[in-house]
Coordinates of N, CA, C and O in Angstrom, one line a residue:
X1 N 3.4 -10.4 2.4 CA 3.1 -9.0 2.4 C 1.8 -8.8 1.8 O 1.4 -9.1 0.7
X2 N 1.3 -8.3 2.6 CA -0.1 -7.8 2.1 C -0.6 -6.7 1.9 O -0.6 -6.2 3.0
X3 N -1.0 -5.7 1.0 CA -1.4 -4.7 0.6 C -3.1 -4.4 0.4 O -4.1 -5.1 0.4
X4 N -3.0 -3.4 0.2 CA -4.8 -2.9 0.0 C -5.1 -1.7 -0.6 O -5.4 -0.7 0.0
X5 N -5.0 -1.8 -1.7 CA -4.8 -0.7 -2.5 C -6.2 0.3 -2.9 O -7.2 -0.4 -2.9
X6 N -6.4 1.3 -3.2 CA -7.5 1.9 -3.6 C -7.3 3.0 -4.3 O -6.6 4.0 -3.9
X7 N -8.2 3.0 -5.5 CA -7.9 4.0 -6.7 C -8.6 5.3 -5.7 O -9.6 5.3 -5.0
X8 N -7.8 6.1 -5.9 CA -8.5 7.5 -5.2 C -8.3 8.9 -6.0 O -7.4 9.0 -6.8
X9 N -9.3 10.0 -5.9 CA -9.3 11.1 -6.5 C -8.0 11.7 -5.6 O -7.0 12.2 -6.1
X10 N -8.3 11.7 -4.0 CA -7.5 12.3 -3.5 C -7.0 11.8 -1.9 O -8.0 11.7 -1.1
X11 N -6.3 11.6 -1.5 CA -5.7 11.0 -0.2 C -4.8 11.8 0.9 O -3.7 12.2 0.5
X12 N -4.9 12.0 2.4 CA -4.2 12.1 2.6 C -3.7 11.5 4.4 O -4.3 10.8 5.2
X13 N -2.9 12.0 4.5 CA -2.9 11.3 6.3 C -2.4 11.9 6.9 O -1.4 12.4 6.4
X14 N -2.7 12.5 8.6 CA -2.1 13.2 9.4 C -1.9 12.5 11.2 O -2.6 11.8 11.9
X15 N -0.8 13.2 11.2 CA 0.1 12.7 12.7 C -0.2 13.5 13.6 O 0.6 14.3 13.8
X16 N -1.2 13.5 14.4 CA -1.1 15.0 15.8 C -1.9 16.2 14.9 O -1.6 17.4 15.0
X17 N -2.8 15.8 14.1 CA -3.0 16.7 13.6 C -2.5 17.7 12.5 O -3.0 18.8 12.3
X18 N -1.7 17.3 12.0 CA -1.0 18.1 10.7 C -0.5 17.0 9.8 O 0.1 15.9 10.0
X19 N -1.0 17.4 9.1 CA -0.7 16.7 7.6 C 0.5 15.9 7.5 O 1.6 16.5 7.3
X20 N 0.5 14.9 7.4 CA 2.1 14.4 6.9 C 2.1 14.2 5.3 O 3.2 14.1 4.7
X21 N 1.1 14.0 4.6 CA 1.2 13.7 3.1 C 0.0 13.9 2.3 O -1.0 14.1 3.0
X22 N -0.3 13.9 1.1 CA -1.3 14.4 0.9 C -1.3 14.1 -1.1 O -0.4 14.5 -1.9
X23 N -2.2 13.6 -1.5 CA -1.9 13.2 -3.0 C -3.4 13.3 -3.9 O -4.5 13.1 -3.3
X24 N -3.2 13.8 -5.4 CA -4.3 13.9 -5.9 C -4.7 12.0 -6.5 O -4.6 11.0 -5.9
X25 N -5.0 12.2 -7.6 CA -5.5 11.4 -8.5 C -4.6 10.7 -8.3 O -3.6 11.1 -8.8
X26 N -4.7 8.8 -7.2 CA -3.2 7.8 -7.8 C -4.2 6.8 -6.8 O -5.5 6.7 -6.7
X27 N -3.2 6.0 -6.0 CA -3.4 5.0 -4.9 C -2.9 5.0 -4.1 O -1.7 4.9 -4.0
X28 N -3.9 5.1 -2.9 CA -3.8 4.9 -1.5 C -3.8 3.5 -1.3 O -4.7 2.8 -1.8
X29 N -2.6 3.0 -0.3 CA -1.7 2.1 0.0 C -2.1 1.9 1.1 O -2.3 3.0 1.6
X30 N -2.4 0.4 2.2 CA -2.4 0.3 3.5 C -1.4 -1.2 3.0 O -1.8 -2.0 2.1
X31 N -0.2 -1.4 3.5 CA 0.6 -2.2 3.9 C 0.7 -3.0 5.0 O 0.8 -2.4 6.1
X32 N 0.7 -4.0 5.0 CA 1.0 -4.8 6.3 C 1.8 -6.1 5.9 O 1.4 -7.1 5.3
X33 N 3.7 -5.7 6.6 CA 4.2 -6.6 6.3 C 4.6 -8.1 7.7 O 4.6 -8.0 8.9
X34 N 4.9 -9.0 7.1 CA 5.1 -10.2 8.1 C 6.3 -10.9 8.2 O 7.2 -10.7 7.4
X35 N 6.3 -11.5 9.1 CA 7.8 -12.3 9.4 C 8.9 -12.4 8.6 O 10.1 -12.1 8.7
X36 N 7.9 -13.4 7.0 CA 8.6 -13.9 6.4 C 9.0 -13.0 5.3 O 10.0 -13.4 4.6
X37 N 8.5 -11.7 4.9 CA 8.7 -11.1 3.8 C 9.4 -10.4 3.9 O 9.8 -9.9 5.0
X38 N 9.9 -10.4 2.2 CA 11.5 -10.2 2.3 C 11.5 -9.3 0.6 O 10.5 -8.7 0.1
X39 N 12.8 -9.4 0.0 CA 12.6 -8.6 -1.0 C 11.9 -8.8 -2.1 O 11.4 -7.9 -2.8
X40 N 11.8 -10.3 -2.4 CA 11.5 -11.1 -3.9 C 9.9 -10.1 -3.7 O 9.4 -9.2 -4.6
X41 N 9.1 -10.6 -2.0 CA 8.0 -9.7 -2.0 C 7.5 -8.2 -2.6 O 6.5 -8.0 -3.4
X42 N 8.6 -7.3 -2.0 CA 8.6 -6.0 -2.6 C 8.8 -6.1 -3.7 O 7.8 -5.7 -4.2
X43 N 9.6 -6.4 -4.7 CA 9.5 -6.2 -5.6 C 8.4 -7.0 -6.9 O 8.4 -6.5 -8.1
X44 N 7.7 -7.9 -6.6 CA 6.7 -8.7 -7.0 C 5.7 -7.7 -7.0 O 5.2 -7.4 -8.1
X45 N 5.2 -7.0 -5.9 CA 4.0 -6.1 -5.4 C 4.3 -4.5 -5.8 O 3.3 -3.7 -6.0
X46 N 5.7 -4.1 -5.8 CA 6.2 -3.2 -6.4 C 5.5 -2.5 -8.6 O 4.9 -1.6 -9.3
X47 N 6.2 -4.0 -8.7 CA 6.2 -4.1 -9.9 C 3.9 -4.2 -10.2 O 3.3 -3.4 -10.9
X48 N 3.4 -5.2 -9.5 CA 2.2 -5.3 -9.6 C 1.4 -3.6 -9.1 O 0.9 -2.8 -10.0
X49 N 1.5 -3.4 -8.4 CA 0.8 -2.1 -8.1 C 1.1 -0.8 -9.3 O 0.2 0.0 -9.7
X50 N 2.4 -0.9 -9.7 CA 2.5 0.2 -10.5 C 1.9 -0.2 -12.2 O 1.7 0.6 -13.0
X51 N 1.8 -1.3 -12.3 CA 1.4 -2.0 -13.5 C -0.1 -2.1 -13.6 O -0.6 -2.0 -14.7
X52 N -0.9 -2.4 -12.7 CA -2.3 -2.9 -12.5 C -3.2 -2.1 -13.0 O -3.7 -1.2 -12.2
X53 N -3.8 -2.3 -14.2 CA -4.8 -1.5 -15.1 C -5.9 -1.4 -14.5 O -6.7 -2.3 -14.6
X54 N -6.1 -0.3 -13.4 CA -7.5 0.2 -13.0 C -8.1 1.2 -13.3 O -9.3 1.3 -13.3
X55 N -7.3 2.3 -13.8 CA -7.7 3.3 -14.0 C -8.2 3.6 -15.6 O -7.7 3.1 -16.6
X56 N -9.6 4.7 -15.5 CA -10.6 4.5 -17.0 C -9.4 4.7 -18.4 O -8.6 5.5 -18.0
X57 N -9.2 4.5 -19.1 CA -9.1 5.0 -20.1 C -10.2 6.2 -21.0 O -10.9 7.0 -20.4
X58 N -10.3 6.3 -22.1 CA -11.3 7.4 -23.0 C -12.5 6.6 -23.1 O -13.5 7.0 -23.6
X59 N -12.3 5.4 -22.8 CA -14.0 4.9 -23.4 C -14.3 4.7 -22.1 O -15.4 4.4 -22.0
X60 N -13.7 4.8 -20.8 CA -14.3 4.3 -19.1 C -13.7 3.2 -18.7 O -13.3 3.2 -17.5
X61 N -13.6 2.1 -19.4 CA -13.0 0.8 -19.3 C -11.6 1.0 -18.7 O -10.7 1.6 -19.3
X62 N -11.5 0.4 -17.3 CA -10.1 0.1 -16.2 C -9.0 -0.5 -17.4 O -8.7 -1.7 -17.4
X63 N -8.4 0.4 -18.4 CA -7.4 -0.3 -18.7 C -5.6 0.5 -18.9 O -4.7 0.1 -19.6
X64 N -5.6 1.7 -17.9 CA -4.4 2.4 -18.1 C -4.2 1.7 -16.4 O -4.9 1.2 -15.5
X65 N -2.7 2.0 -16.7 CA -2.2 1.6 -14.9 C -1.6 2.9 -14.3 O -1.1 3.7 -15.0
X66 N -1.6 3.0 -13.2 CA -1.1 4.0 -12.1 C 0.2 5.4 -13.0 O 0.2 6.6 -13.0
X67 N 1.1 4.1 -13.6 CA 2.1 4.7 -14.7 C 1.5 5.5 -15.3 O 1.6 6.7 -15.2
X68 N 0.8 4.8 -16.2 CA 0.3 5.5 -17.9 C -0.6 6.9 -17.5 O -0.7 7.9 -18.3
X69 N -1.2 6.8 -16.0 CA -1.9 8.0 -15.5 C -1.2 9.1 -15.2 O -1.8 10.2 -15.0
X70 N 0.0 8.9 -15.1 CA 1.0 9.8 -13.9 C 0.5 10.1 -12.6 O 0.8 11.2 -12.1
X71 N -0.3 9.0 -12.0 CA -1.3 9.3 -11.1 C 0.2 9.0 -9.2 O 1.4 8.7 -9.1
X72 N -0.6 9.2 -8.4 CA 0.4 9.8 -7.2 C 0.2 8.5 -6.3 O -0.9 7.8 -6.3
X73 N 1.3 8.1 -5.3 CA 0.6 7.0 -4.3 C 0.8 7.7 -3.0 O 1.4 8.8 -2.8
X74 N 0.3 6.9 -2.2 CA 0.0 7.4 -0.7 C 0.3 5.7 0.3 O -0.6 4.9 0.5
X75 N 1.9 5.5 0.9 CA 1.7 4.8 1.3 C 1.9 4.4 3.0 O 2.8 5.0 3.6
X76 N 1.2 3.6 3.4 CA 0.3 3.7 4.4 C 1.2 1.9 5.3 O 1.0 0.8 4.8
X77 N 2.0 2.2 6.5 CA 1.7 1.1 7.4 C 0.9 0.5 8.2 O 1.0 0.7 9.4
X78 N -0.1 -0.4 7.9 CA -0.7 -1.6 8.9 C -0.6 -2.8 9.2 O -1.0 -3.8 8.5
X79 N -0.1 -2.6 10.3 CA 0.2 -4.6 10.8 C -1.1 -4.9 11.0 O -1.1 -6.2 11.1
X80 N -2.1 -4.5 11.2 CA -3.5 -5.0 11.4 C -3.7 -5.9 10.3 O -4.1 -7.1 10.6
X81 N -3.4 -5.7 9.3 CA -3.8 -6.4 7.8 C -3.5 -7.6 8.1 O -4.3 -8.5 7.9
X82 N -2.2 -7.9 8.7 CA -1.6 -9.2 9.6 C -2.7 -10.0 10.7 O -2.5 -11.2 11.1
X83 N -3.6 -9.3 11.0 CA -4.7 -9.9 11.8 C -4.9 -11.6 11.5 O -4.9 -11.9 10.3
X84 N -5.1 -12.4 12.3 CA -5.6 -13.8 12.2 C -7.3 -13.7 13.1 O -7.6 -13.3 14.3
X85 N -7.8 -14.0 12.4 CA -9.8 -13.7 13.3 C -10.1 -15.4 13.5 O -11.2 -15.8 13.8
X86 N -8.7 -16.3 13.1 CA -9.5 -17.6 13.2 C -10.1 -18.0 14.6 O -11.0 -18.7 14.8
X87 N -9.3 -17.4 15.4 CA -9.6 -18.1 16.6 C -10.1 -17.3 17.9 O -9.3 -16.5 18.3
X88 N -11.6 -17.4 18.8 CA -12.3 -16.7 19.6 C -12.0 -14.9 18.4 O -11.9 -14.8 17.2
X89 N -12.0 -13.9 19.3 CA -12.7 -12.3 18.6 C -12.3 -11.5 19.1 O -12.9 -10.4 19.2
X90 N -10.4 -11.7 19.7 CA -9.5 -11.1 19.7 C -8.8 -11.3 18.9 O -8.3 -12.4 19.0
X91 N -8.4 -10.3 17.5 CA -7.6 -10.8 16.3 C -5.8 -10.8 17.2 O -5.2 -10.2 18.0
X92 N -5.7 -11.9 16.5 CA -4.0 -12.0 16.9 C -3.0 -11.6 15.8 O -3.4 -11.9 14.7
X93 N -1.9 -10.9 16.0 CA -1.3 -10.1 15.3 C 0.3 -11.4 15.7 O 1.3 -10.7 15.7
X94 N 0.5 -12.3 15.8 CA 1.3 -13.1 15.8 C 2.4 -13.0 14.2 O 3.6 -13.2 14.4
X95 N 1.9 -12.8 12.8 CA 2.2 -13.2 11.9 C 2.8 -11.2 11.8 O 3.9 -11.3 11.5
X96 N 2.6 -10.3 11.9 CA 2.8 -9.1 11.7 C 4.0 -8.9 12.2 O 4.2 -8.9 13.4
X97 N 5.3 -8.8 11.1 CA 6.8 -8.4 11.8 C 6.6 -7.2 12.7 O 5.6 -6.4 12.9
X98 N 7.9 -7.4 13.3 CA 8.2 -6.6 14.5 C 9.3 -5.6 14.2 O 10.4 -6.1 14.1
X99 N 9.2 -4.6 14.0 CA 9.6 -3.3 13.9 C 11.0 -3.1 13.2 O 11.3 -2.4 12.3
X100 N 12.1 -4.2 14.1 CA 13.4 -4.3 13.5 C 13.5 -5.1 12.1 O 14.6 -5.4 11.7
X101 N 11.9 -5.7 11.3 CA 12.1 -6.6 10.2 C 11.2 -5.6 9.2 O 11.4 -5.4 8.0
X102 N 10.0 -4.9 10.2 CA 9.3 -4.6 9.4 C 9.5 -3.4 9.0 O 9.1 -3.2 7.8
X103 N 10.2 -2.1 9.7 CA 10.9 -0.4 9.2 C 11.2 -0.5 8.4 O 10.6 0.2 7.5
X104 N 12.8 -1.9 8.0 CA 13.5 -1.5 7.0 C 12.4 -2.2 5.3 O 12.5 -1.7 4.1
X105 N 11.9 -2.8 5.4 CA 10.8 -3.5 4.1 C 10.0 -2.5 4.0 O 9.7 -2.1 2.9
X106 N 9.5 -1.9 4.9 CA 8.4 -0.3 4.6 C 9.5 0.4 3.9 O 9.3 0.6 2.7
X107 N 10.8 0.8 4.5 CA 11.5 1.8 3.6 C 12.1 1.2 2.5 O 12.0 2.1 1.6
X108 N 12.7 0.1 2.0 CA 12.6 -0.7 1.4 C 11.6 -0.4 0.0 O 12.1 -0.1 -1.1
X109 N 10.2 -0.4 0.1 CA 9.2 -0.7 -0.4 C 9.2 0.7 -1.3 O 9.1 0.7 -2.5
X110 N 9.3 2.0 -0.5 CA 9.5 3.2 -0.3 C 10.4 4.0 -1.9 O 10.2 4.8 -2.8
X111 N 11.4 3.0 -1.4 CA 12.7 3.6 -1.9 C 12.1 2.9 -3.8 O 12.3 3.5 -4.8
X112 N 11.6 1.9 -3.7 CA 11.7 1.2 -5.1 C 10.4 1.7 -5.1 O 10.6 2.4 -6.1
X113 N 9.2 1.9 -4.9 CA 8.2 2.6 -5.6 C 8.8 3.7 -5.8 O 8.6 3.7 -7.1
X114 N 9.4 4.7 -5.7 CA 9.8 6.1 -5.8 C 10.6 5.9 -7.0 O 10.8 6.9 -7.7
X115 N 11.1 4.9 -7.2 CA 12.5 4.9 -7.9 C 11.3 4.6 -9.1 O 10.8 5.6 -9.7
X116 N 11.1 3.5 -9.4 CA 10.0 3.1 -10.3 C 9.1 3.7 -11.0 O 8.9 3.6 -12.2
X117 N 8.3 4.6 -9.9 CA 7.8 5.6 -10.4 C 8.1 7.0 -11.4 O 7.5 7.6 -12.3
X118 N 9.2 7.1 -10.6 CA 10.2 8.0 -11.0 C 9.7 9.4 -10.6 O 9.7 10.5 -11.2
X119 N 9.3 9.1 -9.2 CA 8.8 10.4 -8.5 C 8.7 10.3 -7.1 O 9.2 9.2 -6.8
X120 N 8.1 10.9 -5.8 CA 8.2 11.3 -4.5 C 7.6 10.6 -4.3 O 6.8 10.7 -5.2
X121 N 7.2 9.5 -3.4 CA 5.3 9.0 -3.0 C 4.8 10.1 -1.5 O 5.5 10.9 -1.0
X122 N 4.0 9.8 -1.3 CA 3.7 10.0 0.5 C 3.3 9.0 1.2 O 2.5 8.1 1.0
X123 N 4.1 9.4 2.3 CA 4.3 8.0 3.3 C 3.7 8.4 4.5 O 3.5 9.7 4.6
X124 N 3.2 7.5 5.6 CA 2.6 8.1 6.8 C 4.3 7.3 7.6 O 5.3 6.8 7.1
X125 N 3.7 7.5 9.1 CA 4.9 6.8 9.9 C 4.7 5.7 10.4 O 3.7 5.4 10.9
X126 N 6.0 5.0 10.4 CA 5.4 3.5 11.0 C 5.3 3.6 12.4 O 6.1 4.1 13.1
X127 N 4.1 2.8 12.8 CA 4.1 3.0 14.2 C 3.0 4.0 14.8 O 2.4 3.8 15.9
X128 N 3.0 5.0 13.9 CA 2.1 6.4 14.2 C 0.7 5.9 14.7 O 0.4 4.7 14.7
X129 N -0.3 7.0 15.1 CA -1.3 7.1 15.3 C -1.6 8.0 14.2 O -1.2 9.1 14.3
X130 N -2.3 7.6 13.2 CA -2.7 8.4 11.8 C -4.0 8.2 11.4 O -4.7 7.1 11.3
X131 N -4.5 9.6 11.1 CA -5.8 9.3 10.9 C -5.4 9.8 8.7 O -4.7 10.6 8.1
X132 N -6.1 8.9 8.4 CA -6.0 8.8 7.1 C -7.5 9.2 6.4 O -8.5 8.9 7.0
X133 N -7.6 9.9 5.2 CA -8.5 10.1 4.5 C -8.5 10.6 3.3 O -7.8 11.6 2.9
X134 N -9.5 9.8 2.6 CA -9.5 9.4 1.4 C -11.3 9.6 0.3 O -12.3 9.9 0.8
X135 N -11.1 9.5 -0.8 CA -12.3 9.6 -1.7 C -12.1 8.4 -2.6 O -11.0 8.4 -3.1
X136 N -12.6 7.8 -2.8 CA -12.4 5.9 -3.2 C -12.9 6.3 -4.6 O -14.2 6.3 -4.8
X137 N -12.2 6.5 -5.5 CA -12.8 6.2 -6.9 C -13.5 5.6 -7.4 O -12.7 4.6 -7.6
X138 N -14.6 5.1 -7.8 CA -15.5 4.2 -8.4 C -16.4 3.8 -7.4 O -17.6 4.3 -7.5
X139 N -16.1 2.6 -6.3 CA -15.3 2.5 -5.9 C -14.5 1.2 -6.6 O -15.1 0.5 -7.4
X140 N -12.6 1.1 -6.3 CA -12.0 0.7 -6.6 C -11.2 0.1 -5.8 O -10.1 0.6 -6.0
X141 N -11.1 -1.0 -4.9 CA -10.4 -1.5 -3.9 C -10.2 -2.7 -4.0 O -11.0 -3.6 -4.1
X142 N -8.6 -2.9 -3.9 CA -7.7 -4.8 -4.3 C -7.1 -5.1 -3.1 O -6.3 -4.3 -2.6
X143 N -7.4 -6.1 -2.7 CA -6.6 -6.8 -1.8 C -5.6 -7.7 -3.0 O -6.0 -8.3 -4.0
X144 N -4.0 -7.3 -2.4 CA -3.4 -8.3 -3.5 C -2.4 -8.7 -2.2 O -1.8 -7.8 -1.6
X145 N -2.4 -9.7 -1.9 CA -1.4 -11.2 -1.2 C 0.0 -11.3 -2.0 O 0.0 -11.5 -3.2
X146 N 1.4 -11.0 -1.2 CA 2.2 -11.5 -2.5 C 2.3 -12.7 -2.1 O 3.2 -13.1 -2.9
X147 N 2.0 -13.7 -1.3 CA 1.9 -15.0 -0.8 C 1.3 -15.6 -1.8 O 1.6 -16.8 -2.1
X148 N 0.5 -14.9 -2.5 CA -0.8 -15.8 -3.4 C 0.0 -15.5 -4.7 O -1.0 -15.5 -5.5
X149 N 1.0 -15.2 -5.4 CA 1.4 -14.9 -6.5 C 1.7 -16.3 -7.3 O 2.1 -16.1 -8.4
X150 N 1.7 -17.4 -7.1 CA 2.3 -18.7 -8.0 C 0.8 -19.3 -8.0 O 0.5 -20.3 -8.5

């Protein structure tokens, strides 16, 4: 499972033109889950995202996390992230689950950030044509792998 996180003042994403979600001061979320991921994932990346000291404290220095801000998430499905560019400059999407693996780990993912948080997130739709936009804090943007966690 791959993620792409970014500290934002403000985020939001719409479907056909109307808003589906919309958040102030937190992290905008692009997800892209794969074959193999499963729950140990979600909750590894769960637990890391809402933990991850980026945001300033009183002296400026990245050391409060998403929590300690009461800051909002926005999250976001892409199997693109799944992209492979190794071979010729059509990316292959081979590694990117397929809808009956990947729905339920998006909702999944959903249900335990909200729970964690101990509040609503916003979500776009899986599948959708969404145009998404955002204001990138700092800027402030992580790729985190839960592949790469050991």
């Amino acid at each position: 499972m791959i993620v792409v996180l970014q500290r934002v003042s403000e985020a939001s994403v719409k479907i056909d033109g109307e808003f589906k979600a919309e958040i102030g001061i937190g992290l905008m979320i692009l997800i892209g889950i794969e074959e193999a991921d499963g729950e140990e994932d979600i909750i590894w990346l769960a637990n890391k995202i809402l933990n991850l000291r980026i945001f300033p404290d009183e002296n400026g220095v990245m050391n409060k996390s998403l929590i300690d801000v009461d800051g909002e998430i926005l999250l976001i499905s892409q199997f693109t992230l799944q992209a492979s560019t190794k071979k010729g400059n059509r990316p292959s999407y081979i590694k990117a689950a397929k809808p009956d693996i990947a729905i339920p780990l998006y909702n999944q993912m959903i249900q335990v950030l909200e729970k964690d948080l101990g509040k609503q997130i916003g979500t776009g739709e899986f599948g959708a044509d969404m145009k998404v936009a955002l204001v990138n804090d700092g800027p402030v943007t992580i790729l985190i792998d839960s592949k790469n966690r050991i």
